[in-house]
Coordinates of C-alpha atoms in Angstrom, one line a residue:
X1 CA 8.8 54.3 -29.2
X2 CA 6.6 51.7 -30.9
X3 CA 9.6 49.5 -31.4
X4 CA 10.5 49.7 -27.7
X5 CA 7.0 48.7 -26.6
X6 CA 7.0 45.8 -29.0
X7 CA 10.4 44.7 -27.6
X8 CA 9.0 44.9 -24.1
X9 CA 5.9 43.1 -25.0
X10 CA 7.8 40.3 -26.7
X11 CA 10.2 40.1 -23.7
X12 CA 7.2 39.8 -21.3
X13 CA 5.5 37.4 -23.6
X14 CA 8.6 35.1 -23.5
X15 CA 8.8 35.3 -19.7
X16 CA 5.1 34.6 -19.4
X17 CA 5.4 31.6 -21.8
X18 CA 8.4 30.3 -19.8
X19 CA 6.6 30.7 -16.4
X20 CA 3.5 29.1 -17.8
X21 CA 5.5 26.2 -19.2
X22 CA 7.2 25.6 -15.9
X23 CA 3.9 25.7 -14.1
X24 CA 2.4 23.2 -16.5
X25 CA 5.4 21.0 -16.1
X26 CA 5.4 21.3 -12.3
X27 CA 1.9 20.1 -11.8
X28 CA 2.1 16.6 -13.4
X29 CA 5.6 16.0 -12.1
X30 CA 4.6 16.9 -8.6
X31 CA 1.5 14.7 -8.9
X32 CA 3.6 11.8 -10.0
X33 CA 6.2 12.3 -7.2
X34 CA 3.3 12.7 -4.7
X35 CA 1.7 9.5 -5.9
X36 CA 5.0 7.6 -5.5
X37 CA 5.6 9.1 -2.0
X38 CA 2.0 8.3 -0.9
X39 CA 2.8 4.6 -1.5
X40 CA 5.2 4.8 1.5
X41 CA 3.5 4.7 4.9
X42 CA 6.5 6.3 6.5
X43 CA 6.3 9.3 4.3
X44 CA 2.6 9.9 5.1
X45 CA 3.3 9.4 8.8
X46 CA 6.1 12.0 8.7
X47 CA 3.6 14.9 8.4
X48 CA 0.8 13.4 10.3
X49 CA 0.4 14.3 13.9
X50 CA -1.4 12.6 16.8
X51 CA -3.3 10.3 16.7
X52 CA -2.0 9.1 13.3
X53 CA 1.6 8.8 14.4
X54 CA 0.5 6.3 17.1
X55 CA -1.5 4.4 14.5
X56 CA 1.5 4.2 12.2
X57 CA 3.9 3.0 15.0
X58 CA 1.4 0.2 15.8
X59 CA 1.7 -1.0 12.2
X60 CA 5.5 -1.2 12.6
X61 CA 5.4 -3.5 15.6
X62 CA 4.0 -6.5 13.8
X63 CA 1.3 -7.2 16.3
X64 CA -2.5 -7.6 15.8
X65 CA -3.3 -4.6 18.0
X66 CA -5.8 -3.1 15.6
X67 CA -7.3 -3.6 12.1
X68 CA -4.7 -1.3 10.5
X69 CA -1.8 -3.2 12.0
X70 CA -3.3 -6.5 10.7
X71 CA -3.7 -5.0 7.2
X72 CA -0.1 -3.7 7.3
X73 CA 1.1 -7.2 8.2
X74 CA -0.7 -8.4 5.0
X75 CA 1.1 -5.8 2.9
X76 CA -1.7 -3.3 2.7
X77 CA -0.5 0.3 2.8
X78 CA -2.3 3.2 4.5
X79 CA -3.2 4.7 1.0
X80 CA -4.9 1.5 0.0
X81 CA -7.6 2.1 2.7
X82 CA -7.5 5.8 2.7
X83 CA -8.2 6.3 -1.0
X84 CA -11.1 5.4 -3.3
X85 CA -11.0 3.1 -6.2
X86 CA -9.2 4.0 -9.4
X87 CA -7.6 7.2 -10.6
X88 CA -10.4 9.4 -9.3
X89 CA -10.1 7.9 -5.8
X90 CA -6.4 8.4 -5.8
X91 CA -6.7 12.0 -7.0
X92 CA -9.2 12.7 -4.2
X93 CA -6.9 11.2 -1.6
X94 CA -3.9 13.2 -3.0
X95 CA -6.0 16.4 -2.9
X96 CA -6.8 15.8 0.8
X97 CA -3.2 15.0 1.5
X98 CA -2.1 18.2 -0.2
X99 CA -4.5 20.1 2.1
X100 CA -3.1 18.3 5.1
X101 CA 0.4 19.1 4.0
X102 CA -0.4 22.8 3.7
X103 CA -1.9 22.8 7.2
X104 CA 1.2 21.1 8.5
X105 CA 3.7 23.4 6.8
X106 CA 1.7 26.5 7.9
X107 CA 1.3 25.1 11.4
X108 CA -2.4 25.6 11.3
X109 CA -3.4 22.0 12.1
X110 CA -5.4 21.3 15.3
X111 CA -4.1 18.9 17.9
X112 CA -5.2 16.2 18.2
X113 CA -6.1 15.9 14.6
X114 CA -9.9 15.5 14.1
X115 CA -11.3 13.0 11.7
X116 CA -12.5 15.0 8.8
X117 CA -12.9 12.4 6.0
X118 CA -13.9 9.0 7.4
X119 CA -13.2 5.9 5.3
X120 CA -16.2 5.1 3.2
X121 CA -17.5 1.6 2.4
X122 CA -16.3 1.8 -1.2
X123 CA -12.7 1.9 0.1
X124 CA -13.3 -1.3 2.1
X125 CA -15.2 -3.0 -0.7
X126 CA -12.2 -2.7 -3.1
X127 CA -10.8 -5.7 -1.4
X128 CA -13.7 -7.1 0.6
X129 CA -16.5 -7.3 -2.0
X130 CA -17.0 -11.0 -1.4
X131 CA -18.4 -10.1 2.1
X132 CA -21.6 -9.0 0.5
X133 CA -21.8 -12.1 -1.6
X134 CA -22.3 -14.4 1.4
X135 CA -26.1 -14.9 1.6
X136 CA -26.3 -16.5 5.1
X137 CA -28.7 -14.9 7.6
X138 CA -25.8 -14.2 9.9
X139 CA -24.5 -11.9 7.2
X140 CA -27.8 -10.1 6.6
X141 CA -26.4 -6.7 7.6
X142 CA -23.7 -6.9 4.8
X143 CA -26.4 -8.1 2.3
X144 CA -28.7 -5.1 3.0
X145 CA -26.0 -2.5 3.7
X146 CA -26.1 -1.0 0.2
X147 CA -29.9 -0.8 0.2
X148 CA -29.8 1.0 3.5
X149 CA -27.3 3.5 2.1
X150 CA -29.6 4.2 -0.8
X151 CA -32.5 5.1 1.5
X152 CA -30.7 6.7 4.4
X153 CA -27.8 9.1 4.2
X154 CA -26.9 8.3 7.9
X155 CA -26.7 4.6 7.4
X156 CA -24.0 2.6 9.1
X157 CA -20.6 2.1 7.5
X158 CA -18.0 -0.7 7.5
X159 CA -15.9 1.3 9.9
X160 CA -18.7 1.7 12.4
X161 CA -18.4 -1.9 13.2
X162 CA -14.8 -2.7 12.0
X163 CA -12.9 0.3 13.4
X164 CA -9.4 0.5 11.9
X165 CA -7.6 2.0 14.9
X166 CA -9.3 0.8 18.0
X167 CA -7.3 -1.6 20.2
X168 CA -10.1 -3.0 22.4
X169 CA -11.4 -5.3 19.6
X170 CA -11.0 -9.0 19.0
X171 CA -8.9 -10.0 15.9
X172 CA -10.6 -13.4 15.8
X173 CA -13.9 -11.6 15.3
X174 CA -12.8 -9.4 12.3
X175 CA -11.9 -6.6 14.7
X176 CA -15.5 -6.0 15.6
X177 CA -16.3 -3.1 17.9
X178 CA -18.9 -5.0 20.0
X179 CA -20.5 -1.8 21.5
X180 CA -20.9 -0.2 18.1
X181 CA -22.2 -3.4 16.4
X182 CA -25.3 -3.4 18.6
X183 CA -26.0 0.3 18.0
X184 CA -25.6 -0.1 14.3
X185 CA -27.9 -3.1 14.2
X186 CA -30.5 -1.2 16.2
X187 CA -30.2 1.8 13.9
X188 CA -30.9 -0.3 10.8
X189 CA -33.7 -2.3 12.4
X190 CA -35.3 1.0 13.6
X191 CA -35.0 2.5 10.1
X192 CA -36.8 -0.5 8.5
X193 CA -39.4 -0.4 11.3
X194 CA -38.4 -3.7 13.0
X195 CA -36.4 -2.3 15.9

């Protein structure tokens, strides 16, 4: 009887070891495959629903209809703007993408898809850091933006004025959303007591 129990225990231990090994192998392999797939805008768009599919199709037309289409024309991929800097930023984006994938597969995603994780300034500043280096008065918003963020959790963000997917903006004016620019300026000036 003791020998039989020992045999069963060893048998289950081997199975547990095999399953554990497969799981440990699956996680990094799937992360690497996911990272490669996320580099392809068409892959990301294949699971996204409205309004993202419309945004993706605009990038394929080669027009300057919105900021995202302009970026795509310059070789910038969706993941370049929709992930933070470095490995941690990419892991965070992949985690969000995995959650979206689960919602898509389980058909539990709302339509149209709500914005749940807006692009943060750090994502924009990966490529546009020099904007804050310009010390002209006309650029004073960009100069003081980081200070405003330190003091106010509701401070304006890059995408408040430079919306990525709006089509009623002027490409020659850095895709500025004119209506929102005034509101963002007013919010900052009010915050510092000069509004």
